[in-house]
Amino acid sequence: MDEEEAYAHVRNTLKEERMMPFSTSEMEVVRSVGQCINCGTCLNHCPVTRAVGVERFTGPRGIAVELSRSPPEYWSSTDRIYLCTGCGTCREVCPKNVDIPNVVNLMRRRIFSQRPDLVPQSLHQQNEILRKHNLAFVPWDDPDEKAESRNMRLERLDLPFIKDKIRKGAEVLFYPGCQAEERAQEVREAAKIILERFNVDYTLVEKMTCCSLPAILVGDMEKSIELSTILKKQIDDLGVKKIVTTCAGCTSNLNEIAARNNWEIPVYHILEFLVEDIGVHEVSKALSPMDDHTVRVTVHDPCHLIRHTSRRVLEYAHRLLNAIPDVEVVESSAHDLCCGGGGLVGRHSPDVSRVIVKENIRAIKETSAERIVTPCPLCTAQIEESLFRDGSDIEVDDLTVFIAQSFEGG
Amino acid sequence: MDADYDIVVIGGGLAGLTAGISAAQMNANTLVVRKGEGATSLSSGALDIAGYLRGGETPFLTPEEGVAALAHVYPFHPYSVLESIPSLGLKEIVSWLKDILAGSPSAMIGSHDTTTMALTILGTKKPTCLVQRTMHTTRLDNTDETLLFAGIKGLADFNPSTASKALMESVIAGETGPHKIVHTLLECSPFRQPSNISPVELARYIETEDGLDRIIKELQHCTEQTGTTLIALPPILGLVNPIEIKKRIEEETGTEIFELLSFPPSVPGYRLQRSLEASLKKAGGTLLVGHEAVSFKKQEGKIIDITLKSPRRTFNTHPKSVILATGKFVGGGLAGNRTGLRETVFDLPVLDGTRQSVQDVRPSHLTRVVPLHKEGHPLFECGIGFDTRFRPIDVKGDIFASNLFAAGSVLCGYNYPVEKSGLGVALVTGRICGVHAAENVTGGN
Ligand SMILES: Cc1cc2nc3c(=O)[nH]c(=O)nc-3n(C[C@H](O)[C@H](O)[C@H](O)COP(=O)(O)OP(=O)(O)OC[C@H]3O[C@@H](n4cnc5c(N)ncnc54)[C@H](O)[C@@H]3O)c2cc1C
Ligand code: SF4
Ligand code: SF4
């Protein structure tokens, strides 16, 4: 019996007692909470506390202090655990790096399994979609309509269409994630254009399935394990050596799963792949001016890249942008603030999500940028919608699309 | 993918940032890396240099005098190194910092030759050297002022009634101070609820038109009734432009206002941390947040490699000089368990204030029974040993690596809570290390 099976066994025997033991990786998270010194540094930075106040969201300190002062067996407080976006800001500023985002996931897991009635309805609805389709969104009914939507997007962006490739034994798996598969199809297409351009030996998956992050956020452990298992089987069948994605959430989630389960297959965001495997110099040879004038852009840093993966990924973004002729990057004072789109908060408390993103919008408008780019289709959607609601005419682009657009000869 | 820098500074508190800014100003390609925030952002935001001798009750007349006294009485004190570096005296270092912070939200007032007695939210006074402009007042010693302690309903940290009582008692006991002291609780909650407000919430609220209007109206009402001329507020005057906010409120109320020294979570500590980070960037240095120095390689007496780790990535740097500024127990530079104390990055020997090893001493044996003891707890004097260039020493007393320097509270030999020397030692040692490390890289100039 390996460790995971042993854990599943113990968990089953305790099910009737309504107890859920901690797995080995969860124990690490639990221990980090014990380090909390109640200093409140996290409170100064949590985007949700900033938006709605301590009274509505006690914030990371509330979660850490209450939890660190009672044995884990007694953690009952669901204290608005569903308002946490999982941005990781608290963990990054905390002197003790208390792992609040994972504490929140761990608690959501227990609530889902012990008291599903306390899980917000909207999260159950999200989960139904996952259970039914193995995707975060209801997929297109008609493949022709999906293709038509894709073509319209490509036409608007003046990007060519490249046929999908599914090839066993390819070097690289390009994994687009649900958002780019079902909604922002231009991101998926742009990545293919980039990979083709540099003659990368890549493949797509036979059948797109979710990376499991939404299931983790809902707290449905069974479903999340099932989804990552399905994906792993596809990866094994294809025999790829590395995975490249265009989504910040997929990058950090797949990295976490790969590390935990010893996949021994590295997972990169496409920005990392471009800088580390292709090289900025090589990429810059393919780039040409975007427009007949200098394009001023500002960048939004996705939490799942900077705080869950590494801040260096966004350094890479800047290196690539600087390599595009006639692109000038201006910094927004809120470039690394959470946009409120994570943790499924936008699903069940859209009001909170909308207040959080206000700060980003204010700062973006303060720059002289005519475009904002971000290396994640989910952040792109959240910011695009908010800017639109705000009546702003600043254009929003996924960074992968922006790079593909700046290739010489279209 | 590896990255190359001339200088890698491990730790992004006052010591690390001061070192990083100094090195970057000397054109060294500098990286400051921090895994979290440390004691600097928890501090009151007032920079203490030297307040007392351990056990003493009379504050030093000037920080300069204090530094000399501490160096004299405790030969292993970090300040004792200052004597051997005439080019980097206390005066130069203090005015350097003031220049660095000028125009920032935490612009500082004070000088190396004046001890400032700053008022705390407890109504007591504490000797310090530099205070942020928003915390500055010269009118506290005027007997004919009417001082108002203005608290905020729902902000539990500050009880204006106890503070005014404490200050009144000291005035009655003969200290100079305003003869009329009043107090009030303002209603000014950002989310309309009168409880559970954090200082930073208020600071953000005051930065909105709505918040500023409300606090002004409340204060106007109160000052008219009491004839207030001077107002003491908890430190909440904004994160980004506190100085303008102070001016606005002063104009509208016809009084002078200042912030009190307070506990964490601290708004002035936040401002100080952010202002220093901005200065590093301005000087041409790089700040890498969310990465921890996890291991190193040493060859022929030099550190040749530092490994940095974020949640999901690891990479190496090959610096020419390294500065260790990882702080103490809050910052994470020192860690203790039942068996003893250890330094967390290089596993350097941990020594007490008299340079005896405490490697195997249970930390609880380094504290006194009384929590607030005049002499302080020996635990706070523990840290790593250093030579006159702030290079850490190994178990045998030799230099651990010729290109490794250490600054700030990771060092042994001083007791900041009782000496009131915390940010001061971080500043002085950080500045000296930054300059030394840069000289080491450029071959001296
Ligand atoms: C609650 C409190 C209040 C205080 N108030 C005052 C005051 O009012 N006035 C005053 O003068 N002093 C005060 N002090 C003392 C003063 O704040 C400290 O002495 C001073 O800030 C120390 O600065 P530092 O840079 O050495 O360490 P810190 O500010 O603690 O910084 C250490 C840094 O190192 C980082 N780090 C540690 N290990 C690693 C690693 N392996 N890799 C990467 N990064 C790492 C940490 O994340 C942190 O960024 C106070 C201290 C405390 C705790
Ligand atoms: S979680 Fe971290 S930052 Fe928050 S109160 Fe605890 S120790 Fe401080
Ligand atoms: S992860 Fe983000 S939203 Fe959640 S408590 Fe921490 S800072 Fe707040």
PDB file of N, CA and C in Angstrom, chain A residues 37 39-41 43-45 49-55 61 91-97 251-252 255-256 259 267-269 272 275-276 307-312 315-316 319 331, chain B residues 1-3 5 34-38 41-42 191 193 195-198 200-201 204 264-267 270 274 281 286 288-292 310-313 315 329-332:
ATOM      1  N   ILE A  37       2.743  34.550  14.466  1.00  0.00           N
ATOM      2  CA  ILE A  37       3.065  35.322  15.668  1.00  0.00           C
ATOM      3  C   ILE A  37       2.074  36.459  15.881  1.00  0.00           C
ATOM      4  N   CYS A  39       1.188  39.068  14.146  1.00  0.00           N
ATOM      5  CA  CYS A  39       1.747  40.407  13.978  1.00  0.00           C
ATOM      6  C   CYS A  39       0.865  41.312  13.134  1.00  0.00           C
ATOM      7  N   GLY A  40       0.036  40.725  12.293  1.00  0.00           N
ATOM      8  CA  GLY A  40      -0.895  41.534  11.511  1.00  0.00           C
ATOM      9  C   GLY A  40      -0.341  42.099  10.213  1.00  0.00           C
ATOM     10  N   THR A  41       0.889  41.758   9.876  1.00  0.00           N
ATOM     11  CA  THR A  41       1.441  42.267   8.611  1.00  0.00           C
ATOM     12  C   THR A  41       0.522  41.887   7.440  1.00  0.00           C
ATOM     13  N   LEU A  43      -2.631  41.488   7.356  1.00  0.00           N
ATOM     14  CA  LEU A  43      -3.853  42.300   7.324  1.00  0.00           C
ATOM     15  C   LEU A  43      -3.649  43.573   6.504  1.00  0.00           C
ATOM     16  N   ASN A  44      -2.432  44.090   6.554  1.00  0.00           N
ATOM     17  CA  ASN A  44      -2.143  45.324   5.822  1.00  0.00           C
ATOM     18  C   ASN A  44      -2.178  45.111   4.314  1.00  0.00           C
ATOM     19  N   HIS A  45      -2.126  43.862   3.877  1.00  0.00           N
ATOM     20  CA  HIS A  45      -1.946  43.611   2.443  1.00  0.00           C
ATOM     21  C   HIS A  45      -3.051  42.802   1.787  1.00  0.00           C
ATOM     22  N   THR A  49      -9.582  41.999   2.545  1.00  0.00           N
ATOM     23  CA  THR A  49      -9.759  42.840   3.725  1.00  0.00           C
ATOM     24  C   THR A  49      -9.764  44.310   3.311  1.00  0.00           C
ATOM     25  N   ARG A  50      -8.894  44.643   2.366  1.00  0.00           N
ATOM     26  CA  ARG A  50      -8.858  46.023   1.886  1.00  0.00           C
ATOM     27  C   ARG A  50     -10.217  46.428   1.305  1.00  0.00           C
ATOM     28  N   ALA A  51     -10.819  45.490   0.568  1.00  0.00           N
ATOM     29  CA  ALA A  51     -12.055  45.824  -0.129  1.00  0.00           C
ATOM     30  C   ALA A  51     -13.266  45.874   0.782  1.00  0.00           C
ATOM     31  N   VAL A  52     -13.362  44.948   1.734  1.00  0.00           N
ATOM     32  CA  VAL A  52     -14.609  44.863   2.505  1.00  0.00           C
ATOM     33  C   VAL A  52     -14.439  45.053   4.005  1.00  0.00           C
ATOM     34  N   GLY A  53     -13.194  45.176   4.484  1.00  0.00           N
ATOM     35  CA  GLY A  53     -12.986  45.433   5.905  1.00  0.00           C
ATOM     36  C   GLY A  53     -12.873  44.169   6.733  1.00  0.00           C
ATOM     37  N   VAL A  54     -12.248  44.332   7.906  1.00  0.00           N
ATOM     38  CA  VAL A  54     -12.000  43.192   8.790  1.00  0.00           C
ATOM     39  C   VAL A  54     -13.304  42.582   9.285  1.00  0.00           C
ATOM     40  N   GLU A  55     -14.309  43.440   9.435  1.00  0.00           N
ATOM     41  CA  GLU A  55     -15.569  42.956   9.986  1.00  0.00           C
ATOM     42  C   GLU A  55     -16.204  41.891   9.071  1.00  0.00           C
ATOM     43  N   ARG A  61      -4.997  37.053   9.148  1.00  0.00           N
ATOM     44  CA  ARG A  61      -4.635  36.926  10.553  1.00  0.00           C
ATOM     45  C   ARG A  61      -5.743  36.228  11.327  1.00  0.00           C
ATOM     46  N   ARG A  91       0.808  35.223   2.433  1.00  0.00           N
ATOM     47  CA  ARG A  91       1.930  34.302   2.606  1.00  0.00           C
ATOM     48  C   ARG A  91       3.251  34.957   2.191  1.00  0.00           C
ATOM     49  N   GLU A  92       3.160  35.815   1.188  1.00  0.00           N
ATOM     50  CA  GLU A  92       4.372  36.435   0.666  1.00  0.00           C
ATOM     51  C   GLU A  92       4.918  37.522   1.592  1.00  0.00           C
ATOM     52  N   VAL A  93       4.044  38.250   2.297  1.00  0.00           N
ATOM     53  CA  VAL A  93       4.543  39.295   3.196  1.00  0.00           C
ATOM     54  C   VAL A  93       4.762  38.764   4.608  1.00  0.00           C
ATOM     55  N   CYS A  94       4.127  37.672   4.954  1.00  0.00           N
ATOM     56  CA  CYS A  94       4.180  37.143   6.320  1.00  0.00           C
ATOM     57  C   CYS A  94       5.621  36.803   6.715  1.00  0.00           C
ATOM     58  N   PRO A  95       6.077  37.291   7.881  1.00  0.00           N
ATOM     59  CA  PRO A  95       7.442  36.961   8.309  1.00  0.00           C
ATOM     60  C   PRO A  95       7.641  35.456   8.433  1.00  0.00           C
ATOM     61  N   LYS A  96       6.584  34.730   8.698  1.00  0.00           N
ATOM     62  CA  LYS A  96       6.705  33.284   8.900  1.00  0.00           C
ATOM     63  C   LYS A  96       6.162  32.498   7.705  1.00  0.00           C
ATOM     64  N   ASN A  97       5.813  33.198   6.657  1.00  0.00           N
ATOM     65  CA  ASN A  97       5.278  32.564   5.442  1.00  0.00           C
ATOM     66  C   ASN A  97       4.175  31.549   5.736  1.00  0.00           C
ATOM     67  N   THR A 251      -0.596  26.705 -14.576  1.00  0.00           N
ATOM     68  CA  THR A 251       0.838  26.601 -14.319  1.00  0.00           C
ATOM     69  C   THR A 251       1.087  26.250 -12.858  1.00  0.00           C
ATOM     70  N   SER A 252       0.505  27.030 -11.960  1.00  0.00           N
ATOM     71  CA  SER A 252       0.836  26.800 -10.553  1.00  0.00           C
ATOM     72  C   SER A 252       0.207  25.513 -10.051  1.00  0.00           C
ATOM     73  N   ASN A 255       2.093  22.499 -11.460  1.00  0.00           N
ATOM     74  CA  ASN A 255       3.391  22.417 -10.797  1.00  0.00           C
ATOM     75  C   ASN A 255       3.263  21.780  -9.422  1.00  0.00           C
ATOM     76  N   GLU A 256       2.213  22.206  -8.718  1.00  0.00           N
ATOM     77  CA  GLU A 256       2.026  21.693  -7.367  1.00  0.00           C
ATOM     78  C   GLU A 256       1.744  20.184  -7.403  1.00  0.00           C
ATOM     79  N   ALA A 259       4.816  18.181  -8.443  1.00  0.00           N
ATOM     80  CA  ALA A 259       5.806  18.053  -7.371  1.00  0.00           C
ATOM     81  C   ALA A 259       5.325  17.045  -6.331  1.00  0.00           C
ATOM     82  N   VAL A 267       6.631  21.622 -15.626  1.00  0.00           N
ATOM     83  CA  VAL A 267       5.507  22.378 -16.179  1.00  0.00           C
ATOM     84  C   VAL A 267       5.903  23.844 -16.247  1.00  0.00           C
ATOM     85  N   TYR A 268       5.827  24.427 -17.426  1.00  0.00           N
ATOM     86  CA  TYR A 268       6.225  25.827 -17.608  1.00  0.00           C
ATOM     87  C   TYR A 268       5.095  26.665 -18.144  1.00  0.00           C
ATOM     88  N   HIS A 269       5.100  27.918 -17.774  1.00  0.00           N
ATOM     89  CA  HIS A 269       4.268  28.877 -18.487  1.00  0.00           C
ATOM     90  C   HIS A 269       4.997  29.199 -19.786  1.00  0.00           C
ATOM     91  N   GLU A 272       8.089  31.345 -19.658  1.00  0.00           N
ATOM     92  CA  GLU A 272       9.318  30.688 -19.200  1.00  0.00           C
ATOM     93  C   GLU A 272       9.924  29.873 -20.328  1.00  0.00           C
ATOM     94  N   VAL A 275      11.708  32.222 -22.793  1.00  0.00           N
ATOM     95  CA  VAL A 275      12.953  32.827 -22.324  1.00  0.00           C
ATOM     96  C   VAL A 275      14.015  31.759 -22.045  1.00  0.00           C
ATOM     97  N   GLU A 276      13.611  30.669 -21.409  1.00  0.00           N
ATOM     98  CA  GLU A 276      14.614  29.681 -20.973  1.00  0.00           C
ATOM     99  C   GLU A 276      14.968  28.677 -22.068  1.00  0.00           C
ATOM    100  N   ARG A 307       3.058  34.834  -7.209  1.00  0.00           N
ATOM    101  CA  ARG A 307       3.104  34.423  -5.813  1.00  0.00           C
ATOM    102  C   ARG A 307       3.029  32.912  -5.610  1.00  0.00           C
ATOM    103  N   HIS A 308       2.510  32.195  -6.597  1.00  0.00           N
ATOM    104  CA  HIS A 308       2.444  30.740  -6.440  1.00  0.00           C
ATOM    105  C   HIS A 308       3.541  30.044  -7.244  1.00  0.00           C
ATOM    106  N   THR A 309       4.122  30.749  -8.211  1.00  0.00           N
ATOM    107  CA  THR A 309       5.204  30.131  -8.987  1.00  0.00           C
ATOM    108  C   THR A 309       6.497  30.874  -8.667  1.00  0.00           C
ATOM    109  N   SER A 310       6.731  32.009  -9.328  1.00  0.00           N
ATOM    110  CA  SER A 310       7.896  32.817  -8.995  1.00  0.00           C
ATOM    111  C   SER A 310       7.745  34.180  -9.638  1.00  0.00           C
ATOM    112  N   ARG A 311       8.180  35.209  -8.935  1.00  0.00           N
ATOM    113  CA  ARG A 311       8.120  36.561  -9.476  1.00  0.00           C
ATOM    114  C   ARG A 311       8.979  36.715 -10.727  1.00  0.00           C
ATOM    115  N   ARG A 312       9.904  35.795 -10.906  1.00  0.00           N
ATOM    116  CA  ARG A 312      10.784  35.919 -12.060  1.00  0.00           C
ATOM    117  C   ARG A 312      10.026  35.738 -13.385  1.00  0.00           C
ATOM    118  N   GLU A 315       9.365  38.935 -14.658  1.00  0.00           N
ATOM    119  CA  GLU A 315      10.591  39.557 -15.172  1.00  0.00           C
ATOM    120  C   GLU A 315      10.784  39.134 -16.623  1.00  0.00           C
ATOM    121  N   TYR A 316      10.499  37.877 -16.861  1.00  0.00           N
ATOM    122  CA  TYR A 316      10.600  37.358 -18.228  1.00  0.00           C
ATOM    123  C   TYR A 316       9.627  38.097 -19.149  1.00  0.00           C
ATOM    124  N   ARG A 319      11.148  41.232 -20.137  1.00  0.00           N
ATOM    125  CA  ARG A 319      12.240  41.063 -21.096  1.00  0.00           C
ATOM    126  C   ARG A 319      11.687  40.872 -22.503  1.00  0.00           C
ATOM    127  N   GLU A 331       4.633  51.292 -15.893  1.00  0.00           N
ATOM    128  CA  GLU A 331       4.231  50.474 -14.751  1.00  0.00           C
ATOM    129  C   GLU A 331       2.984  51.029 -14.076  1.00  0.00           C
TER     130      GLU A 331
ATOM    131  N   MET B   1      16.641  29.129 -14.471  1.00  0.00           N
ATOM    132  CA  MET B   1      17.754  29.758 -15.174  1.00  0.00           C
ATOM    133  C   MET B   1      18.546  30.630 -14.203  1.00  0.00           C
ATOM    134  N   ASP B   2      19.847  30.492 -14.214  1.00  0.00           N
ATOM    135  CA  ASP B   2      20.690  31.240 -13.282  1.00  0.00           C
ATOM    136  C   ASP B   2      20.638  32.738 -13.552  1.00  0.00           C
ATOM    137  N   ALA B   3      21.063  33.516 -12.570  1.00  0.00           N
ATOM    138  CA  ALA B   3      21.102  34.960 -12.758  1.00  0.00           C
ATOM    139  C   ALA B   3      22.383  35.487 -12.137  1.00  0.00           C
ATOM    140  N   TYR B   5      24.594  38.550 -10.479  1.00  0.00           N
ATOM    141  CA  TYR B   5      24.625  39.858  -9.830  1.00  0.00           C
ATOM    142  C   TYR B   5      25.986  40.027  -9.170  1.00  0.00           C
ATOM    143  N   ARG B  34      14.027  38.882  -0.564  1.00  0.00           N
ATOM    144  CA  ARG B  34      13.415  38.643   0.744  1.00  0.00           C
ATOM    145  C   ARG B  34      12.296  37.615   0.643  1.00  0.00           C
ATOM    146  N   LYS B  35      12.179  36.819   1.700  1.00  0.00           N
ATOM    147  CA  LYS B  35      11.149  35.786   1.695  1.00  0.00           C
ATOM    148  C   LYS B  35       9.848  36.299   2.289  1.00  0.00           C
ATOM    149  N   GLY B  36       9.952  37.340   3.108  1.00  0.00           N
ATOM    150  CA  GLY B  36       8.754  37.916   3.701  1.00  0.00           C
ATOM    151  C   GLY B  36       9.103  39.306   4.160  1.00  0.00           C
ATOM    152  N   GLU B  37       8.205  39.919   4.936  1.00  0.00           N
ATOM    153  CA  GLU B  37       8.605  41.157   5.582  1.00  0.00           C
ATOM    154  C   GLU B  37       9.082  40.783   6.974  1.00  0.00           C
ATOM    155  N   GLY B  38       9.823  41.692   7.604  1.00  0.00           N
ATOM    156  CA  GLY B  38      10.382  41.351   8.909  1.00  0.00           C
ATOM    157  C   GLY B  38      10.032  42.387   9.952  1.00  0.00           C
ATOM    158  N   SER B  41       8.907  46.321   9.075  1.00  0.00           N
ATOM    159  CA  SER B  41       7.544  46.793   8.827  1.00  0.00           C
ATOM    160  C   SER B  41       6.647  46.654  10.051  1.00  0.00           C
ATOM    161  N   LEU B  42       7.143  45.988  11.095  1.00  0.00           N
ATOM    162  CA  LEU B  42       6.368  45.935  12.339  1.00  0.00           C
ATOM    163  C   LEU B  42       6.711  47.098  13.264  1.00  0.00           C
ATOM    164  N   PHE B 191     -16.026  51.155   6.963  1.00  0.00           N
ATOM    165  CA  PHE B 191     -17.081  50.283   6.456  1.00  0.00           C
ATOM    166  C   PHE B 191     -18.351  50.433   7.286  1.00  0.00           C
ATOM    167  N   GLN B 193     -19.032  50.205  10.237  1.00  0.00           N
ATOM    168  CA  GLN B 193     -19.274  49.488  11.475  1.00  0.00           C
ATOM    169  C   GLN B 193     -18.334  50.046  12.524  1.00  0.00           C
ATOM    170  N   SER B 195     -16.777  48.722  15.002  1.00  0.00           N
ATOM    171  CA  SER B 195     -15.905  47.823  15.752  1.00  0.00           C
ATOM    172  C   SER B 195     -14.920  47.162  14.812  1.00  0.00           C
ATOM    173  N   ASN B 196     -13.861  46.625  15.409  1.00  0.00           N
ATOM    174  CA  ASN B 196     -12.959  45.786  14.642  1.00  0.00           C
ATOM    175  C   ASN B 196     -12.348  46.486  13.431  1.00  0.00           C
ATOM    176  N   ILE B 197     -11.739  47.622  13.661  1.00  0.00           N
ATOM    177  CA  ILE B 197     -11.116  48.338  12.547  1.00  0.00           C
ATOM    178  C   ILE B 197      -9.602  48.187  12.669  1.00  0.00           C
ATOM    179  N   SER B 198      -8.929  48.001  11.558  1.00  0.00           N
ATOM    180  CA  SER B 198      -7.469  47.922  11.633  1.00  0.00           C
ATOM    181  C   SER B 198      -6.880  49.261  11.200  1.00  0.00           C
ATOM    182  N   VAL B 200      -4.587  50.067   9.206  1.00  0.00           N
ATOM    183  CA  VAL B 200      -4.332  50.256   7.789  1.00  0.00           C
ATOM    184  C   VAL B 200      -5.630  50.555   7.021  1.00  0.00           C
ATOM    185  N   GLU B 201      -6.722  49.998   7.515  1.00  0.00           N
ATOM    186  CA  GLU B 201      -8.028  50.311   6.911  1.00  0.00           C
ATOM    187  C   GLU B 201      -8.318  51.799   7.024  1.00  0.00           C
ATOM    188  N   ARG B 204      -6.171  53.864   4.697  1.00  0.00           N
ATOM    189  CA  ARG B 204      -6.671  53.878   3.315  1.00  0.00           C
ATOM    190  C   ARG B 204      -7.921  54.746   3.206  1.00  0.00           C
ATOM    191  N   PRO B 264       2.449  47.042  16.254  1.00  0.00           N
ATOM    192  CA  PRO B 264       2.053  46.417  14.994  1.00  0.00           C
ATOM    193  C   PRO B 264       0.579  45.988  15.049  1.00  0.00           C
ATOM    194  N   PRO B 265      -0.126  45.826  13.920  1.00  0.00           N
ATOM    195  CA  PRO B 265       0.340  46.142  12.572  1.00  0.00           C
ATOM    196  C   PRO B 265       0.477  47.647  12.391  1.00  0.00           C
ATOM    197  N   SER B 266       1.601  48.050  11.820  1.00  0.00           N
ATOM    198  CA  SER B 266       1.983  49.438  11.880  1.00  0.00           C
ATOM    199  C   SER B 266       1.920  50.127  10.515  1.00  0.00           C
ATOM    200  N   VAL B 267       1.188  51.219  10.477  1.00  0.00           N
ATOM    201  CA  VAL B 267       1.110  52.001   9.233  1.00  0.00           C
ATOM    202  C   VAL B 267       2.448  52.688   8.914  1.00  0.00           C
ATOM    203  N   TYR B 270       4.842  50.187   7.542  1.00  0.00           N
ATOM    204  CA  TYR B 270       4.479  49.896   6.145  1.00  0.00           C
ATOM    205  C   TYR B 270       5.079  50.963   5.232  1.00  0.00           C
ATOM    206  N   ARG B 274       7.963  50.353   2.320  1.00  0.00           N
ATOM    207  CA  ARG B 274       7.697  50.650   0.915  1.00  0.00           C
ATOM    208  C   ARG B 274       8.598  51.777   0.386  1.00  0.00           C
ATOM    209  N   LYS B 281      14.938  50.695  -5.933  1.00  0.00           N
ATOM    210  CA  LYS B 281      14.654  50.676  -7.371  1.00  0.00           C
ATOM    211  C   LYS B 281      15.253  51.918  -8.036  1.00  0.00           C
ATOM    212  N   THR B 286      17.792  45.732  -7.741  1.00  0.00           N
ATOM    213  CA  THR B 286      16.641  44.875  -8.031  1.00  0.00           C
ATOM    214  C   THR B 286      16.138  44.261  -6.738  1.00  0.00           C
ATOM    215  N   LEU B 288      13.815  41.255  -5.277  1.00  0.00           N
ATOM    216  CA  LEU B 288      13.107  40.026  -5.618  1.00  0.00           C
ATOM    217  C   LEU B 288      12.372  39.543  -4.378  1.00  0.00           C
ATOM    218  N   VAL B 289      11.051  39.641  -4.452  1.00  0.00           N
ATOM    219  CA  VAL B 289      10.206  39.290  -3.318  1.00  0.00           C
ATOM    220  C   VAL B 289       9.797  37.821  -3.435  1.00  0.00           C
ATOM    221  N   GLY B 290       9.491  37.195  -2.307  1.00  0.00           N
ATOM    222  CA  GLY B 290       8.944  35.845  -2.341  1.00  0.00           C
ATOM    223  C   GLY B 290       9.962  34.759  -2.655  1.00  0.00           C
ATOM    224  N   HIS B 291      11.229  35.041  -2.459  1.00  0.00           N
ATOM    225  CA  HIS B 291      12.269  34.025  -2.651  1.00  0.00           C
ATOM    226  C   HIS B 291      13.088  33.904  -1.381  1.00  0.00           C
ATOM    227  N   GLU B 292      13.458  32.688  -1.064  1.00  0.00           N
ATOM    228  CA  GLU B 292      14.225  32.436   0.145  1.00  0.00           C
ATOM    229  C   GLU B 292      15.598  31.891  -0.238  1.00  0.00           C
ATOM    230  N   SER B 310      11.548  29.994  -4.679  1.00  0.00           N
ATOM    231  CA  SER B 310      10.194  30.549  -4.542  1.00  0.00           C
ATOM    232  C   SER B 310       9.255  29.358  -4.384  1.00  0.00           C
ATOM    233  N   PRO B 311       7.932  29.586  -4.267  1.00  0.00           N
ATOM    234  CA  PRO B 311       7.068  28.409  -4.079  1.00  0.00           C
ATOM    235  C   PRO B 311       7.312  27.302  -5.109  1.00  0.00           C
ATOM    236  N   ARG B 312       7.541  27.625  -6.372  1.00  0.00           N
ATOM    237  CA  ARG B 312       7.660  26.565  -7.376  1.00  0.00           C
ATOM    238  C   ARG B 312       8.924  26.628  -8.231  1.00  0.00           C
ATOM    239  N   ARG B 313       9.856  27.499  -7.931  1.00  0.00           N
ATOM    240  CA  ARG B 313      11.051  27.597  -8.761  1.00  0.00           C
ATOM    241  C   ARG B 313      12.290  27.732  -7.886  1.00  0.00           C
ATOM    242  N   PHE B 315      16.566  28.791  -8.333  1.00  0.00           N
ATOM    243  CA  PHE B 315      17.646  29.163  -9.254  1.00  0.00           C
ATOM    244  C   PHE B 315      18.885  29.598  -8.474  1.00  0.00           C
ATOM    245  N   PHE B 329      14.566  36.912  15.255  1.00  0.00           N
ATOM    246  CA  PHE B 329      13.534  35.870  15.374  1.00  0.00           C
ATOM    247  C   PHE B 329      12.316  36.187  14.517  1.00  0.00           C
ATOM    248  N   VAL B 330      11.966  37.465  14.378  1.00  0.00           N
ATOM    249  CA  VAL B 330      10.834  37.818  13.528  1.00  0.00           C
ATOM    250  C   VAL B 330      11.210  37.630  12.059  1.00  0.00           C
ATOM    251  N   GLY B 331      12.318  38.218  11.658  1.00  0.00           N
ATOM    252  CA  GLY B 331      12.744  38.128  10.260  1.00  0.00           C
ATOM    253  C   GLY B 331      13.085  36.707   9.844  1.00  0.00           C
ATOM    254  N   GLY B 332      13.601  35.932  10.763  1.00  0.00           N
ATOM    255  CA  GLY B 332      13.900  34.529  10.457  1.00  0.00           C
ATOM    256  C   GLY B 332      15.379  34.215  10.307  1.00  0.00           C
TER     257      GLY B 332
END
